[in-house]
Every structure is written in C-alpha cells, then in structure tokens.
C-alpha cells in the first residue's frame, strides 16, 4: 500500500492512495456505506459505473461476527469475494454508522461494547481480529474503545489506554501476508491532553494510517476542530488519516480542512431515507441566486413548501408535473433517465425503486462534492471553497438532515 | 399501421408449432416481442425495486401496469399530459394495462358490479363512485399501453349458480361498450376476456361472442382463483381451441412455471402474475427443481448458486449461503432474489419459445417435468393436459401404486 501527498491547501491535502490490490484513487475520498458487504439499496452490479470515483466502500466487521455469516465470509475468502466487489476498496470500520450512538459504556481490558447484528454486545480482541482476518479488507481500523466527550475523566483516560493496548494487540494478530493495512485508532474525546496522548501513542506504531474516533457524538463544532487539530499535529504527515462519525458536508469540510483523507458517510443515505435529493451547487463560479435555474427561491418558499436550494423534497406537492431531473445537468443514472414527477410518484406509492434512484443520485452528487473539494485543494483554494460552500448553505435554509419537511 | 385490420395495432406471426403450442412474434407499437412470454407485474409503473436497465438486462418484453393504482396515483390526466406511461417511466419496450375492475373488486370495500359498471367507495373520501367500461377504456387510452384490457364482469371460479351466467353475458355486452369507447385503436390493442366460470357451455357462448368482434387479441380470464387444477386446464384447453389461430392468447394471473408450461402446451402465448416478486419477498427463489426456501437453516451452509443453470447476475455472483444471511435482514436480500426470480421467468419464456421454434418442445417439457418431479410423481392433471396437448410424458411418470 502506498500513500503519497500530492498537493496541499492549508492543512487540507490531496493524496494518491494505491492499495495492495493495485486499485488507485485520490483522497480525500468518500467511503460508500455497505451492510453485510453490500450497498443498502444500490444494485451491486450498478456500483462500478455509478461514478468514476465509486470504488471505495466501508463495511462493519461487527456484522460478520456471528455464524452463519462469519463462516460464509471465511469460506468465500473475504468480503470482496463474498459480495462480488473485487476491484473495490473495502475498508473495515468498527463503528456501525447506521447503528446506534456510542454510549461510552463500561469496557473491560478485553473488549468494548458495540452494536452488532445480534444486538449490543462486548466484542473482544481475538474475535475482532478473527473477523478482520477472515474478511481480508484493504484497510482496517484497530479495535477502538470509543467514548463521547462527556464521559468522566477517568473513563476517558481508560479509553486512551485501552485503545493503545488494543492497537498493539490487533497488530500482533494481523495476518502477515495482508501487509500493512491497519488504521490505528486515536481517541480521547473528553480532553485535548488525552487526545494528544492517544495520537502520540498511535503515531509510534507501525501502521498504514490512523482513524480518529469519538466524533459525531454531539460535540461542539469548535471543540471538534480543536480535537482534530491537536490529534493530527501529532501524526506523521505521510500516513493516511480516516475519521468516522462525521459525514455531513460541513463536517466533511471541517475534517478535510484539518487534514483528513478518508471519510465514511451516511449523509447520502440519510437524505434518501427522508425522501430528499441532494442538489447543492458544487461550483464556486455559479452565482448564488441562479444556482439552479429551475428552482428560483422566493421568500414564500422555505421549509413549508419543502423547497430548499440544498435539498429537494420529493414528497412536496409543488412537484405536480415537474419533468426535469433532480438536478439539471447531473450525469448520474437517475438524472439521465428520470424526472422529479416520476420519482415523486414512486415515493408516494411506497415503491422501493424510489429509494434506489434517490440513493444513486445522492451518492453520485456526494462523490462530485468530494471531487470539487480535491479540485479546490489542487488549486490551493480550499479555504475559499469552504467559505463559499458554508455561506451559500446558510442562506435562508437549514441543512439538518433530521428536519422533516411538510409534504 | 401494424395490424391486418384498422382496429389492430399489432402483428402476430406464428413462427413454429408443436401440436397446439406455438412460438410466435408479436409486434406491438413499442416492441417486437417473442411468445410464449411471461409479463412481470409493475403495479404502479415499476417492478418492485428493479431499474429499467435491470428489466432490459433481464429481457422483460412487456410489463403490466395496474390501471386502478395508476388512476389513483399519479392519475390518468397527469399521465395524459406527460404523454403516457411509457414516457413517464421512460420504458422503451411494451406495456399492458388491466381494466382496473378486478383490483377494485378485490381491494375495495363495498365494491359491487351492476350493469352500469363497478360501483365502489372512493378510497380517498369514501364517496360512492362508479367505474364504467367507458371510464376504464378512457383511462387506459390516457395511460397509453400497447395492450389494454376490456372491463369484464369477473366472478370467482368457486362461484356457482346464475351469477356466473350473468357475468358472462354482461362481459359480452361490456365488450361492445369498450370497443365503442376506445379512441386509439391504431395505437392500442383492446383484448377481450373470455369468462364463463368453469361451465363449458357458458365459455363457448363467450368465446363465440368475442371472436365475432374480431379483436386484436384475447385473454382467458376468471381462472387462478382457487379452482382445482383439473378444472383449470380444461377451461384453458377449451378456450385455446375456440380462439383464432392467428391472434395472441393471454391467460391472466398465471405465474407458476408448471402452469405456464401446461398452458403453453395447450396453445396459450402470454402470462402475468405477481408471484415471482411476491415470493421473493418471503425469501423464496424459483429454481429448476421448484421453489428454494432461502430462510431454511440448511441454506446457511449451501455454497451453490440459487440455480446451477441460471446465468443471471445473482447466480453468477452470490451463493445460497450468503443470500440466506441477507434475506430476512437486508432489503437488498429480497431485491436480489426478486431479480433472480424475474430472470428465471424470462429464461422460461425464452426456453418455451426456442424449444417450440427449434422443434424440440416435447423434449423441453419432459426435461422440465423430470426436474420438477424427480420422483416421477407428476400430478394427474398435468398428465391429462399433456394427453390433450399431444405430448408424451410417460417417461416422466412413475406409476403411483393405488
């Protein structure tokens, strides 16, 4: 595995990552979500052609802990073969991004509590590495003792100690022939000192990169920024950095700005579940007001009509007969073939095809977003891009994915 | 203009025969189809999660849309404004819509049939409403499918008594109203539906009446509703014998592969059913041997594909064991099984067409029955039907001791 930094803009960087399998792609990169190895709703045979960059996925080893799936993936020879996703990067991330929040529960020396396919349970080191080795991922995160920022000091310190010990233990259990694929976890969400300590310890280990944990758990945005900065300052520049738990556009921009290279994000899927299509503009040059000529915002349009520059609510009655695609000019499968009114009809009829078509578009659009980020870094304009993006999304509309629009 | 008469928008050419069975080319306004064929049911313009590309990859030729659901949502006028269901869905091949009547009667509260039409309570506000034959055809004209179905008075096959006769005669009276209301005979083919329950005399009268109307095609209705298999095949045999040779014959609501093979042997060409996708949602896969219950514990260690003779994407990529872990837990599980099941039905359609075309239909039927009934316990009704069809299946059957 090779990772090379190619360009910088502030602390943000574009890198090229070449995996042992030969697959090569640019970072910062989005890791698409899978469950039990497969995309949630996108037909697997469509994944390769979905977008030029649609090559990297995350998966959760915690889904593969129990038989029969544990035996099935071992027999298949790994998750790539199991899910027929050879040619893709499969990155094992312990935290199930679609599952429940980390509660900071008690952990022992031997393992921590995770949401698995059979409910919440303690997952120990041996079992975790058994599954990781059976899955044969391209990159994998060491077993984390991940806690949120509000846990007591003692628990926070303990999580740093556990995580460091478990990193060593995981490294000792990794299959030699799989080479250097470990992303050492950095925790310490409760305090900046502990965060720094966790990063320092991980930095000395022989790993392919690092996975910053304890984010996306209700922390203050400014605090998050400090934690990212403090942790990354201790990490070597020439190794990969992954963060889990951050996925919205603003979180992505903050993370990239701090120096993150890989993110798994459920943002596209969260929008899909709420029947929302991603529509935010991607080019700084496009004037704000005319960002999408088909959807001129007026003072009357707002939350009530389900209209948003950033998201189109497809259940809205406004889309009576709108025969335009979700985003005019979008080259995704859905926008090349289908109209808003058709997708609206599918949604109102509770047809699963609606989810499929939406998720294809939302994933494509988000991959385009990541591409725009990389372009801005290469042009050394990342800060401008981030400022532009954040300001245009604040313009009259909210981006909170849990907010429901009136139908 | 495609048809041999101004009221037709199709061409039907029988390419080969084996006794009663035919392999044909059915040229419709949007697509040139090969029969026998199975039509997946799309309800509201989509087949349970499959994209248009997937449907084309699977070789679906004609898709069925339910007029009742489409009229409710998005509505006939919207479809009309857009230019029809083809354009709305962006489906480049053929479409067939049913009349809406059957769905109403089976789905709606207090639905009833009078001479005027089907009366029912609006599902939106509970007000009394009426769907007349004219309404049904007008809605279907707006939807724009290649084939549209007449509104018929359909009764359950288990019904007996004067109601059956009443329904048959009413169907004949309604066909004339349907024909009169049909405003696009050059672009859409109106099929009549043969009713008459299980009564051969009533069926005969209906056959005669419909054939005299010189319609582009005919359906055999009122079956697949709980009648015994023995009664079922006899009605199909009688109807196919009484329908014109040079027009397509569609047995409505048939989806079990065995039933399709028998009906084909007896001279039918087209079939539709929700069965393949519905059974997928319960974790059942259609395979050469019959039905594979993926939820069964034994599947957990079965590393074979669903069907060793299937070349679909699912069978090329995934094992039964993996699918077993998916089916009750991830939406993707039943999605993949649906995909395979549709593939299975399309493969069956292709096999029926090509085996008849290539003069090896009896061999195909024998091989099919041997796989489905490896112990030789082919049901009596199948044997009787194959007798009438003139297909020797004696080698498939081991005589059962009395």
mmCIF file of C-alpha atoms in Angstrom, chain B residues 87-376:
data_model
loop_
_atom_site.group_PDB
_atom_site.id
_atom_site.type_symbol
_atom_site.label_atom_id
_atom_site.label_comp_id
_atom_site.label_asym_id
_atom_site.label_seq_id
_atom_site.Cartn_x
_atom_site.Cartn_y
_atom_site.Cartn_z
ATOM 1 C CA UNK B 87 -42.777 8.391 -21.294
ATOM 2 C CA UNK B 88 -43.478 8.762 -17.598
ATOM 3 C CA UNK B 89 -41.497 5.637 -16.713
ATOM 4 C CA UNK B 90 -39.069 6.042 -19.573
ATOM 5 C CA UNK B 91 -39.721 2.429 -20.524
ATOM 6 C CA UNK B 92 -38.783 1.746 -24.136
ATOM 7 C CA UNK B 93 -40.498 -1.603 -24.533
ATOM 8 C CA UNK B 94 -44.109 -2.714 -24.334
ATOM 9 C CA UNK B 95 -46.747 -2.150 -21.691
ATOM 10 C CA UNK B 96 -50.082 -3.778 -20.933
ATOM 11 C CA UNK B 97 -52.696 -2.370 -18.595
ATOM 12 C CA UNK B 98 -55.539 -4.279 -16.994
ATOM 13 C CA UNK B 99 -59.019 -2.778 -16.824
ATOM 14 C CA UNK B 100 -58.977 -1.858 -13.151
ATOM 15 C CA UNK B 101 -62.102 -3.863 -12.426
ATOM 16 C CA UNK B 102 -60.534 -6.890 -10.817
ATOM 17 C CA UNK B 103 -58.364 -4.824 -8.477
ATOM 18 C CA UNK B 104 -61.334 -2.812 -7.373
ATOM 19 C CA UNK B 105 -63.402 -5.803 -6.583
ATOM 20 C CA UNK B 106 -60.604 -7.479 -4.686
ATOM 21 C CA UNK B 107 -59.188 -4.429 -2.916
ATOM 22 C CA UNK B 108 -62.051 -2.145 -2.196
ATOM 23 C CA UNK B 109 -64.650 -2.008 0.456
ATOM 24 C CA UNK B 110 -68.211 -2.488 -0.724
ATOM 25 C CA UNK B 111 -67.291 -2.892 -4.360
ATOM 26 C CA UNK B 112 -70.133 -4.231 -6.401
ATOM 27 C CA UNK B 113 -70.957 -4.852 -10.019
ATOM 28 C CA UNK B 114 -74.050 -3.518 -11.734
ATOM 29 C CA UNK B 115 -74.953 -3.278 -15.390
ATOM 30 C CA UNK B 116 -73.515 0.213 -15.418
ATOM 31 C CA UNK B 117 -70.118 -0.777 -14.132
ATOM 32 C CA UNK B 118 -68.211 -1.374 -10.932
ATOM 33 C CA UNK B 119 -69.514 0.656 -8.014
ATOM 34 C CA UNK B 120 -67.197 1.226 -5.077
ATOM 35 C CA UNK B 121 -66.331 3.541 -2.241
ATOM 36 C CA UNK B 122 -63.647 6.025 -3.142
ATOM 37 C CA UNK B 123 -60.512 5.097 -1.188
ATOM 38 C CA UNK B 124 -59.825 8.810 -0.827
ATOM 39 C CA UNK B 125 -63.051 10.100 0.731
ATOM 40 C CA UNK B 126 -65.457 7.190 0.939
ATOM 41 C CA UNK B 127 -67.919 8.646 -1.576
ATOM 42 C CA UNK B 128 -69.733 6.232 -3.863
ATOM 43 C CA UNK B 129 -68.074 6.020 -7.269
ATOM 44 C CA UNK B 130 -68.567 4.135 -10.458
ATOM 45 C CA UNK B 131 -66.132 2.718 -12.981
ATOM 46 C CA UNK B 132 -67.902 2.049 -16.261
ATOM 47 C CA UNK B 133 -66.448 0.213 -19.251
ATOM 48 C CA UNK B 134 -66.171 3.618 -20.914
ATOM 49 C CA UNK B 135 -64.241 5.015 -17.938
ATOM 50 C CA UNK B 136 -61.861 2.098 -17.905
ATOM 51 C CA UNK B 137 -61.065 2.409 -21.605
ATOM 52 C CA UNK B 138 -60.713 6.189 -21.409
ATOM 53 C CA UNK B 139 -58.247 5.874 -18.555
ATOM 54 C CA UNK B 140 -56.329 3.196 -20.403
ATOM 55 C CA UNK B 141 -56.291 5.377 -23.522
ATOM 56 C CA UNK B 142 -54.611 8.064 -21.459
ATOM 57 C CA UNK B 143 -52.115 5.667 -19.941
ATOM 58 C CA UNK B 144 -51.218 4.604 -23.477
ATOM 59 C CA UNK B 145 -50.187 0.968 -23.099
ATOM 60 C CA UNK B 146 -49.659 -1.228 -26.180
ATOM 61 C CA UNK B 147 -52.312 -3.644 -24.972
ATOM 62 C CA UNK B 148 -55.394 -2.660 -22.971
ATOM 63 C CA UNK B 149 -57.919 -4.961 -21.379
ATOM 64 C CA UNK B 150 -61.682 -4.774 -21.631
ATOM 65 C CA UNK B 151 -63.610 -4.273 -18.447
ATOM 66 C CA UNK B 152 -65.154 -7.632 -17.714
ATOM 67 C CA UNK B 153 -67.511 -8.959 -15.090
ATOM 68 C CA UNK B 154 -65.294 -11.449 -13.365
ATOM 69 C CA UNK B 155 -66.547 -13.855 -10.723
ATOM 70 C CA UNK B 156 -64.590 -16.223 -8.536
ATOM 71 C CA UNK B 157 -64.207 -19.650 -10.077
ATOM 72 C CA UNK B 158 -65.652 -21.095 -6.908
ATOM 73 C CA UNK B 159 -68.909 -19.239 -7.539
ATOM 74 C CA UNK B 160 -71.778 -21.327 -8.819
ATOM 75 C CA UNK B 161 -75.278 -20.587 -9.966
ATOM 76 C CA UNK B 162 -76.853 -17.901 -12.140
ATOM 77 C CA UNK B 163 -74.258 -15.280 -11.195
ATOM 78 C CA UNK B 164 -71.731 -16.969 -13.467
ATOM 79 C CA UNK B 165 -74.029 -16.798 -16.452
ATOM 80 C CA UNK B 166 -74.979 -13.227 -15.693
ATOM 81 C CA UNK B 167 -71.297 -12.252 -15.556
ATOM 82 C CA UNK B 168 -70.562 -13.918 -18.873
ATOM 83 C CA UNK B 169 -73.355 -12.162 -20.746
ATOM 84 C CA UNK B 170 -72.540 -8.881 -19.131
ATOM 85 C CA UNK B 171 -68.913 -9.264 -20.250
ATOM 86 C CA UNK B 172 -70.203 -9.589 -23.809
ATOM 87 C CA UNK B 173 -72.372 -6.515 -23.508
ATOM 88 C CA UNK B 174 -69.494 -4.580 -21.983
ATOM 89 C CA UNK B 175 -67.065 -5.507 -24.748
ATOM 90 C CA UNK B 176 -69.201 -3.570 -27.180
ATOM 91 C CA UNK B 177 -69.152 -0.568 -24.889
ATOM 92 C CA UNK B 178 -65.377 -0.915 -24.577
ATOM 93 C CA UNK B 179 -64.959 -1.091 -28.326
ATOM 94 C CA UNK B 180 -67.125 1.979 -28.796
ATOM 95 C CA UNK B 181 -65.220 3.938 -26.171
ATOM 96 C CA UNK B 182 -61.776 3.024 -27.490
ATOM 97 C CA UNK B 183 -60.358 6.167 -29.052
ATOM 98 C CA UNK B 184 -56.942 4.855 -30.098
ATOM 99 C CA UNK B 185 -57.411 1.557 -31.925
ATOM 100 C CA UNK B 186 -54.451 2.252 -34.202
ATOM 101 C CA UNK B 187 -52.067 2.581 -31.270
ATOM 102 C CA UNK B 188 -53.509 0.380 -28.580
ATOM 103 C CA UNK B 189 -54.789 -3.179 -28.804
ATOM 104 C CA UNK B 190 -58.002 -3.928 -26.967
ATOM 105 C CA UNK B 191 -58.107 -7.525 -25.768
ATOM 106 C CA UNK B 192 -61.384 -9.172 -24.872
ATOM 107 C CA UNK B 193 -61.554 -11.509 -21.912
ATOM 108 C CA UNK B 194 -63.312 -14.853 -22.071
ATOM 109 C CA UNK B 195 -65.427 -15.529 -18.990
ATOM 110 C CA UNK B 196 -67.977 -18.211 -18.120
ATOM 111 C CA UNK B 197 -66.567 -19.766 -14.980
ATOM 112 C CA UNK B 198 -65.999 -23.487 -15.171
ATOM 113 C CA UNK B 199 -69.058 -24.111 -17.330
ATOM 114 C CA UNK B 200 -68.121 -25.237 -20.844
ATOM 115 C CA UNK B 201 -71.360 -24.064 -22.351
ATOM 116 C CA UNK B 202 -71.021 -20.589 -20.956
ATOM 117 C CA UNK B 203 -67.410 -20.474 -22.058
ATOM 118 C CA UNK B 204 -68.481 -21.467 -25.566
ATOM 119 C CA UNK B 205 -71.032 -18.697 -25.799
ATOM 120 C CA UNK B 206 -68.499 -16.181 -24.594
ATOM 121 C CA UNK B 207 -65.867 -17.434 -27.000
ATOM 122 C CA UNK B 208 -68.202 -17.160 -29.921
ATOM 123 C CA UNK B 209 -69.305 -13.689 -28.976
ATOM 124 C CA UNK B 210 -65.798 -12.343 -28.531
ATOM 125 C CA UNK B 211 -64.378 -13.957 -31.633
ATOM 126 C CA UNK B 212 -67.159 -12.403 -33.652
ATOM 127 C CA UNK B 213 -65.944 -8.950 -32.523
ATOM 128 C CA UNK B 214 -62.666 -9.526 -34.330
ATOM 129 C CA UNK B 215 -60.449 -8.155 -31.571
ATOM 130 C CA UNK B 216 -56.658 -7.935 -31.866
ATOM 131 C CA UNK B 217 -56.164 -10.479 -29.071
ATOM 132 C CA UNK B 218 -57.915 -12.447 -26.375
ATOM 133 C CA UNK B 219 -57.462 -13.259 -22.743
ATOM 134 C CA UNK B 220 -58.730 -16.200 -20.783
ATOM 135 C CA UNK B 221 -59.997 -14.773 -17.548
ATOM 136 C CA UNK B 222 -61.687 -15.888 -14.411
ATOM 137 C CA UNK B 223 -59.063 -18.500 -13.553
ATOM 138 C CA UNK B 224 -56.256 -18.613 -10.980
ATOM 139 C CA UNK B 225 -58.766 -18.078 -8.226
ATOM 140 C CA UNK B 226 -58.972 -21.270 -6.246
ATOM 141 C CA UNK B 227 -60.413 -23.664 -8.756
ATOM 142 C CA UNK B 228 -58.977 -27.158 -8.857
ATOM 143 C CA UNK B 229 -56.175 -27.759 -11.326
ATOM 144 C CA UNK B 230 -58.239 -30.267 -13.225
ATOM 145 C CA UNK B 231 -60.961 -27.704 -13.915
ATOM 146 C CA UNK B 232 -58.336 -25.070 -14.668
ATOM 147 C CA UNK B 233 -56.586 -26.840 -17.508
ATOM 148 C CA UNK B 234 -59.840 -27.940 -19.121
ATOM 149 C CA UNK B 235 -61.059 -24.363 -19.347
ATOM 150 C CA UNK B 236 -57.743 -23.276 -20.845
ATOM 151 C CA UNK B 237 -57.862 -26.137 -23.359
ATOM 152 C CA UNK B 238 -61.399 -25.311 -24.378
ATOM 153 C CA UNK B 239 -60.654 -21.623 -24.788
ATOM 154 C CA UNK B 240 -57.451 -22.009 -26.753
ATOM 155 C CA UNK B 241 -59.269 -24.397 -29.059
ATOM 156 C CA UNK B 242 -62.047 -21.862 -29.576
ATOM 157 C CA UNK B 243 -59.869 -18.789 -30.141
ATOM 158 C CA UNK B 244 -58.500 -17.819 -33.546
ATOM 159 C CA UNK B 245 -55.129 -19.244 -34.518
ATOM 160 C CA UNK B 246 -53.704 -16.006 -35.736
ATOM 161 C CA UNK B 247 -54.209 -13.914 -32.595
ATOM 162 C CA UNK B 248 -52.400 -13.886 -29.272
ATOM 163 C CA UNK B 249 -53.918 -15.704 -26.286
ATOM 164 C CA UNK B 250 -53.262 -14.459 -22.792
ATOM 165 C CA UNK B 251 -54.038 -16.485 -19.660
ATOM 166 C CA UNK B 252 -54.416 -13.950 -16.884
ATOM 167 C CA UNK B 253 -52.940 -14.369 -13.411
ATOM 168 C CA UNK B 254 -50.762 -17.403 -14.131
ATOM 169 C CA UNK B 255 -47.256 -17.478 -12.719
ATOM 170 C CA UNK B 256 -46.286 -20.944 -11.527
ATOM 171 C CA UNK B 257 -43.804 -22.298 -14.061
ATOM 172 C CA UNK B 258 -45.640 -25.623 -14.200
ATOM 173 C CA UNK B 259 -48.925 -23.910 -15.059
ATOM 174 C CA UNK B 260 -47.202 -21.855 -17.750
ATOM 175 C CA UNK B 261 -45.670 -24.926 -19.356
ATOM 176 C CA UNK B 262 -49.035 -26.711 -19.405
ATOM 177 C CA UNK B 263 -50.904 -23.700 -20.789
ATOM 178 C CA UNK B 264 -48.266 -23.281 -23.470
ATOM 179 C CA UNK B 265 -48.650 -26.902 -24.465
ATOM 180 C CA UNK B 266 -52.369 -26.237 -24.784
ATOM 181 C CA UNK B 267 -51.853 -23.237 -27.049
ATOM 182 C CA UNK B 268 -51.548 -20.090 -24.919
ATOM 183 C CA UNK B 269 -48.963 -17.336 -25.528
ATOM 184 C CA UNK B 270 -48.914 -14.768 -22.708
ATOM 185 C CA UNK B 271 -48.984 -14.863 -18.913
ATOM 186 C CA UNK B 272 -48.781 -12.458 -15.979
ATOM 187 C CA UNK B 273 -48.522 -12.847 -12.225
ATOM 188 C CA UNK B 274 -47.181 -11.139 -9.103
ATOM 189 C CA UNK B 275 -45.930 -14.496 -7.871
ATOM 190 C CA UNK B 276 -42.195 -14.262 -8.743
ATOM 191 C CA UNK B 277 -41.616 -10.957 -6.970
ATOM 192 C CA UNK B 278 -44.061 -11.659 -4.181
ATOM 193 C CA UNK B 279 -42.466 -14.968 -3.296
ATOM 194 C CA UNK B 280 -39.021 -13.319 -3.391
ATOM 195 C CA UNK B 281 -40.059 -11.055 -0.562
ATOM 196 C CA UNK B 282 -40.631 -14.138 1.571
ATOM 197 C CA UNK B 283 -37.178 -15.424 0.732
ATOM 198 C CA UNK B 284 -38.247 -17.979 -1.860
ATOM 199 C CA UNK B 285 -36.267 -18.423 -5.053
ATOM 200 C CA UNK B 286 -37.598 -20.055 -8.214
ATOM 201 C CA UNK B 287 -35.268 -22.752 -9.467
ATOM 202 C CA UNK B 288 -35.406 -25.625 -11.951
ATOM 203 C CA UNK B 289 -36.384 -28.074 -9.224
ATOM 204 C CA UNK B 290 -39.169 -25.897 -7.899
ATOM 205 C CA UNK B 291 -39.032 -23.413 -5.040
ATOM 206 C CA UNK B 292 -35.988 -22.884 -2.834
ATOM 207 C CA UNK B 293 -36.759 -21.563 0.636
ATOM 208 C CA UNK B 294 -33.730 -19.453 1.435
ATOM 209 C CA UNK B 295 -34.759 -18.989 5.042
ATOM 210 C CA UNK B 296 -34.294 -22.694 5.665
ATOM 211 C CA UNK B 297 -31.417 -23.466 8.034
ATOM 212 C CA UNK B 298 -29.825 -25.826 5.511
ATOM 213 C CA UNK B 299 -29.165 -22.893 3.205
ATOM 214 C CA UNK B 300 -26.639 -21.481 5.679
ATOM 215 C CA UNK B 301 -24.016 -23.977 4.541
ATOM 216 C CA UNK B 302 -25.044 -24.329 0.931
ATOM 217 C CA UNK B 303 -22.403 -22.636 -1.205
ATOM 218 C CA UNK B 304 -24.005 -23.255 -4.550
ATOM 219 C CA UNK B 305 -25.726 -20.555 -6.600
ATOM 220 C CA UNK B 306 -29.502 -20.427 -6.457
ATOM 221 C CA UNK B 307 -29.836 -22.341 -9.703
ATOM 222 C CA UNK B 308 -26.886 -24.002 -11.380
ATOM 223 C CA UNK B 309 -28.392 -23.500 -14.819
ATOM 224 C CA UNK B 310 -29.182 -19.818 -14.294
ATOM 225 C CA UNK B 311 -26.862 -17.203 -15.798
ATOM 226 C CA UNK B 312 -28.317 -14.144 -14.084
ATOM 227 C CA UNK B 313 -26.213 -11.629 -12.171
ATOM 228 C CA UNK B 314 -27.287 -13.030 -8.823
ATOM 229 C CA UNK B 315 -26.420 -16.618 -9.684
ATOM 230 C CA UNK B 316 -23.074 -15.551 -11.107
ATOM 231 C CA UNK B 317 -22.086 -13.609 -8.005
ATOM 232 C CA UNK B 318 -23.698 -14.954 -4.874
ATOM 233 C CA UNK B 319 -24.173 -18.207 -3.019
ATOM 234 C CA UNK B 320 -27.276 -19.558 -1.343
ATOM 235 C CA UNK B 321 -25.434 -19.278 1.968
ATOM 236 C CA UNK B 322 -24.805 -15.570 1.551
ATOM 237 C CA UNK B 323 -28.337 -14.910 0.352
ATOM 238 C CA UNK B 324 -29.630 -16.864 3.343
ATOM 239 C CA UNK B 325 -27.894 -14.376 5.646
ATOM 240 C CA UNK B 326 -29.368 -11.473 3.727
ATOM 241 C CA UNK B 327 -32.971 -12.350 3.015
ATOM 242 C CA UNK B 328 -34.693 -11.583 6.275
ATOM 243 C CA UNK B 329 -32.224 -8.925 7.356
ATOM 244 C CA UNK B 330 -31.471 -6.592 4.468
ATOM 245 C CA UNK B 331 -33.755 -5.127 1.828
ATOM 246 C CA UNK B 332 -31.008 -5.990 -0.629
ATOM 247 C CA UNK B 333 -31.675 -9.672 0.092
ATOM 248 C CA UNK B 334 -35.172 -9.790 -1.316
ATOM 249 C CA UNK B 335 -34.073 -7.389 -4.038
ATOM 250 C CA UNK B 336 -31.534 -9.913 -5.270
ATOM 251 C CA UNK B 337 -33.984 -12.801 -5.054
ATOM 252 C CA UNK B 338 -36.590 -10.767 -6.983
ATOM 253 C CA UNK B 339 -34.009 -10.136 -9.654
ATOM 254 C CA UNK B 340 -33.256 -13.835 -9.924
ATOM 255 C CA UNK B 341 -36.918 -14.839 -9.932
ATOM 256 C CA UNK B 342 -37.726 -12.499 -12.798
ATOM 257 C CA UNK B 343 -34.679 -13.837 -14.613
ATOM 258 C CA UNK B 344 -35.999 -17.342 -14.077
ATOM 259 C CA UNK B 345 -39.363 -16.479 -15.600
ATOM 260 C CA UNK B 346 -37.737 -14.762 -18.584
ATOM 261 C CA UNK B 347 -35.478 -17.741 -19.125
ATOM 262 C CA UNK B 348 -38.538 -19.975 -19.023
ATOM 263 C CA UNK B 349 -40.182 -17.752 -21.641
ATOM 264 C CA UNK B 350 -37.117 -17.971 -23.870
ATOM 265 C CA UNK B 351 -36.920 -21.727 -23.417
ATOM 266 C CA UNK B 352 -40.546 -22.182 -24.369
ATOM 267 C CA UNK B 353 -40.183 -20.030 -27.460
ATOM 268 C CA UNK B 354 -36.926 -21.533 -28.661
ATOM 269 C CA UNK B 355 -37.840 -25.142 -27.955
ATOM 270 C CA UNK B 356 -41.036 -24.818 -29.983
ATOM 271 C CA UNK B 357 -39.223 -22.894 -32.704
ATOM 272 C CA UNK B 358 -36.488 -25.495 -32.926
ATOM 273 C CA UNK B 359 -38.799 -28.480 -32.922
ATOM 274 C CA UNK B 360 -37.815 -29.814 -29.506
ATOM 275 C CA UNK B 361 -40.756 -28.796 -27.394
ATOM 276 C CA UNK B 362 -41.626 -32.292 -26.148
ATOM 277 C CA UNK B 363 -38.013 -32.757 -25.010
ATOM 278 C CA UNK B 364 -38.166 -29.475 -23.179
ATOM 279 C CA UNK B 365 -41.413 -30.410 -21.437
ATOM 280 C CA UNK B 366 -40.028 -33.809 -20.457
ATOM 281 C CA UNK B 367 -36.836 -32.319 -19.081
ATOM 282 C CA UNK B 368 -38.822 -29.679 -17.218
ATOM 283 C CA UNK B 369 -41.092 -32.246 -15.583
ATOM 284 C CA UNK B 370 -38.207 -34.525 -14.693
ATOM 285 C CA UNK B 371 -36.502 -31.727 -12.822
ATOM 286 C CA UNK B 372 -39.671 -30.660 -11.024
ATOM 287 C CA UNK B 373 -40.740 -34.201 -10.224
ATOM 288 C CA UNK B 374 -37.565 -36.244 -9.857
ATOM 289 C CA UNK B 375 -39.502 -38.996 -8.115
ATOM 290 C CA UNK B 376 -41.840 -39.271 -11.057
#
